[in-house]
Amino acid sequence: MIVVSDASPLLALAQADSLHLLEVLFGRILIPTAVYRETVEQCPVPAQRQRIQSAVDDFISVSTTESAYRFSRNLGSGEQGVLALALERGADLLLMDDKKARNEANDLGFPCAYTTDVLRLAEERRIIVSAGEIVERLHGARIHLPFGSRN
């Protein structure tokens, strides 16, 4: 299964110290270079940055994209990179929370999952006890979203 992730699911799961769920559920995760920049190089929250970098060293692969595809919506560089990588690799699933990016992905025929969908799936598979408990912890937490993000 080819899974490509945008920044917001990585940042949220890193904040909840739950990035490992992606590996357990999907194995390897792909991210474009723009998402790496947003989540590691530009992230001002040390815990998030360190957890994501550790996952990159372990089960997240950073890929450059060469696609010159013109998307119909005004999207950030991370979302464009996710969609371009999905087109290049024939992704089976995109992890993204941004509504415009999800609409673009759906128009291109890619299924998408929200961060909460990942948590619900982990709960259904009994990997975690409660998706709601993690969502509650995140509800009041300060989660860094990259400058210009529409998430």
Tab-separated table of C-alpha atoms in Angstrom:
chain	number	residue	atom	x	y	z
A	1	MET	CA	0.000	0.000	0.000
A	2	ILE	CA	1.370	3.414	-0.987
A	3	VAL	CA	0.435	6.092	1.569
A	4	VAL	CA	1.433	9.748	1.161
A	5	SER	CA	1.053	12.196	4.044
A	6	ASP	CA	0.661	15.939	4.312
A	7	ALA	CA	2.092	17.921	7.245
A	8	SER	CA	-0.949	18.235	9.520
A	9	PRO	CA	-1.391	14.504	10.305
A	10	LEU	CA	2.330	14.195	11.054
A	11	LEU	CA	2.330	17.248	13.316
A	12	ALA	CA	-0.791	16.162	15.202
A	13	LEU	CA	0.387	12.584	15.669
A	14	ALA	CA	3.832	13.825	16.708
A	15	GLN	CA	2.224	16.124	19.274
A	16	ALA	CA	0.280	13.139	20.652
A	17	ASP	CA	3.438	10.981	20.593
A	18	SER	CA	1.524	8.619	18.286
A	19	LEU	CA	3.483	8.691	15.009
A	20	HIS	CA	4.176	4.979	15.444
A	21	LEU	CA	0.526	4.341	14.529
A	22	LEU	CA	1.329	5.193	10.910
A	23	GLU	CA	3.998	2.502	10.752
A	24	VAL	CA	1.803	-0.078	12.465
A	25	LEU	CA	-1.177	0.669	10.205
A	26	PHE	CA	0.520	1.337	6.865
A	27	GLY	CA	4.182	0.333	7.016
A	28	ARG	CA	6.175	2.872	5.030
A	29	ILE	CA	4.850	6.448	4.583
A	30	LEU	CA	5.927	8.802	1.793
A	31	ILE	CA	6.172	12.563	2.141
A	32	PRO	CA	7.317	15.144	-0.401
A	33	THR	CA	10.302	17.378	0.326
A	34	ALA	CA	7.971	20.338	1.003
A	35	VAL	CA	6.271	18.434	3.839
A	36	TYR	CA	9.668	17.521	5.294
A	37	ARG	CA	10.613	21.198	5.284
A	38	GLU	CA	7.328	22.156	6.995
A	39	THR	CA	7.473	19.457	9.662
A	40	VAL	CA	11.186	19.258	10.428
A	41	GLU	CA	13.208	22.166	9.071
A	42	GLN	CA	10.620	24.882	9.816
A	43	CYS	CA	8.876	23.426	12.880
A	44	PRO	CA	9.504	25.573	15.977
A	45	VAL	CA	8.210	22.909	18.396
A	46	PRO	CA	11.198	20.738	19.377
A	47	ALA	CA	9.187	17.657	20.421
A	48	GLN	CA	7.251	17.562	17.137
A	49	ARG	CA	10.363	18.178	15.061
A	50	GLN	CA	12.383	15.488	16.855
A	51	ARG	CA	9.638	12.869	16.682
A	52	ILE	CA	9.083	13.440	12.978
A	53	GLN	CA	12.818	13.398	12.241
A	54	SER	CA	13.114	10.121	14.126
A	55	ALA	CA	10.237	8.677	12.064
A	56	VAL	CA	11.946	9.869	8.858
A	57	ASP	CA	15.028	7.980	9.973
A	58	ASP	CA	12.813	4.932	10.580
A	59	PHE	CA	9.658	4.510	8.431
A	60	ILE	CA	8.907	7.789	6.620
A	61	SER	CA	10.551	8.271	3.224
A	62	VAL	CA	11.144	11.759	1.827
A	63	SER	CA	10.714	11.906	-1.954
A	64	THR	CA	11.260	14.661	-4.468
A	65	THR	CA	8.596	15.106	-7.113
A	66	GLU	CA	9.122	16.114	-10.710
A	67	SER	CA	5.478	16.621	-11.622
A	68	ALA	CA	4.539	19.753	-13.516
A	69	TYR	CA	0.837	19.080	-12.964
A	70	ARG	CA	-1.325	22.189	-12.583
A	71	PHE	CA	-3.890	21.761	-9.849
A	72	SER	CA	-7.275	23.440	-10.132
A	73	ARG	CA	-7.210	24.823	-6.572
A	74	ASN	CA	-4.821	27.241	-4.888
A	75	LEU	CA	-2.850	24.892	-2.642
A	76	GLY	CA	0.224	25.244	-0.477
A	77	SER	CA	3.531	23.698	-1.481
A	78	GLY	CA	3.047	20.749	0.886
A	79	GLU	CA	-0.377	19.875	-0.498
A	80	GLN	CA	0.870	20.269	-4.076
A	81	GLY	CA	3.798	17.997	-3.267
A	82	VAL	CA	1.526	15.359	-1.738
A	83	LEU	CA	-0.717	15.347	-4.815
A	84	ALA	CA	2.208	15.333	-7.244
A	85	LEU	CA	3.835	12.446	-5.361
A	86	ALA	CA	0.511	10.589	-5.308
A	87	LEU	CA	0.208	10.988	-9.076
A	88	GLU	CA	3.805	9.856	-9.670
A	89	ARG	CA	3.639	6.835	-7.372
A	90	GLY	CA	0.000	5.825	-7.841
A	91	ALA	CA	-0.822	6.272	-4.153
A	92	ASP	CA	-3.519	4.169	-2.529
A	93	LEU	CA	-4.263	6.645	0.274
A	94	LEU	CA	-3.502	10.273	1.128
A	95	LEU	CA	-3.369	11.501	4.719
A	96	MET	CA	-4.503	15.121	4.739
A	97	ASP	CA	-6.796	17.383	6.707
A	98	ASP	CA	-6.980	20.449	4.430
A	99	LYS	CA	-10.419	20.628	2.774
A	100	LYS	CA	-9.279	22.186	-0.529
A	101	ALA	CA	-6.475	19.663	-0.882
A	102	ARG	CA	-8.849	16.779	-0.083
A	103	ASN	CA	-11.304	18.042	-2.704
A	104	GLU	CA	-8.495	18.202	-5.270
A	105	ALA	CA	-7.377	14.683	-4.304
A	106	ASN	CA	-10.928	13.377	-4.641
A	107	ASP	CA	-11.236	15.008	-8.074
A	108	LEU	CA	-8.047	13.161	-9.054
A	109	GLY	CA	-9.470	9.879	-7.751
A	110	PHE	CA	-7.406	9.508	-4.574
A	111	PRO	CA	-9.018	8.400	-1.315
A	112	CYS	CA	-8.103	10.537	1.691
A	113	ALA	CA	-8.048	10.008	5.432
A	114	TYR	CA	-8.166	12.655	8.137
A	115	THR	CA	-5.907	12.390	11.162
A	116	THR	CA	-8.966	11.344	13.154
A	117	ASP	CA	-9.614	8.541	10.629
A	118	VAL	CA	-6.130	7.189	11.374
A	119	LEU	CA	-6.901	7.257	15.097
A	120	ARG	CA	-10.281	5.553	14.598
A	121	LEU	CA	-8.669	2.827	12.480
A	122	ALA	CA	-6.043	2.272	15.187
A	123	GLU	CA	-8.836	1.984	17.751
A	124	GLU	CA	-10.823	-0.447	15.563
A	125	ARG	CA	-7.722	-2.625	15.201
A	126	ARG	CA	-7.150	-2.412	18.975
A	127	ILE	CA	-3.766	-0.740	18.567
A	128	ILE	CA	-4.905	2.045	20.878
A	129	VAL	CA	-7.592	2.003	23.559
A	130	SER	CA	-9.340	5.252	22.673
A	131	ALA	CA	-9.131	7.528	19.646
A	132	GLY	CA	-11.284	10.017	21.524
A	133	GLU	CA	-8.762	10.219	24.346
A	134	ILE	CA	-5.985	11.218	21.936
A	135	VAL	CA	-8.249	13.726	20.181
A	136	GLU	CA	-9.141	15.229	23.558
A	137	ARG	CA	-5.460	15.622	24.419
A	138	LEU	CA	-4.871	17.357	21.098
A	139	HIS	CA	-7.922	19.590	21.350
A	140	GLY	CA	-6.283	21.994	23.765
A	141	ALA	CA	-2.710	21.445	22.644
A	142	ARG	CA	-0.737	23.938	20.630
A	143	ILE	CA	0.070	22.157	17.387
A	144	HIS	CA	2.431	23.985	15.081
A	145	LEU	CA	1.038	24.287	11.583
A	146	PRO	CA	3.380	25.645	8.922
A	147	PHE	CA	3.111	29.285	7.974
A	148	GLY	CA	0.367	29.781	5.399
A	149	SER	CA	-1.305	26.452	6.193
A	150	ARG	CA	-5.025	26.326	5.691
A	151	ASN	CA	-5.547	23.332	7.976
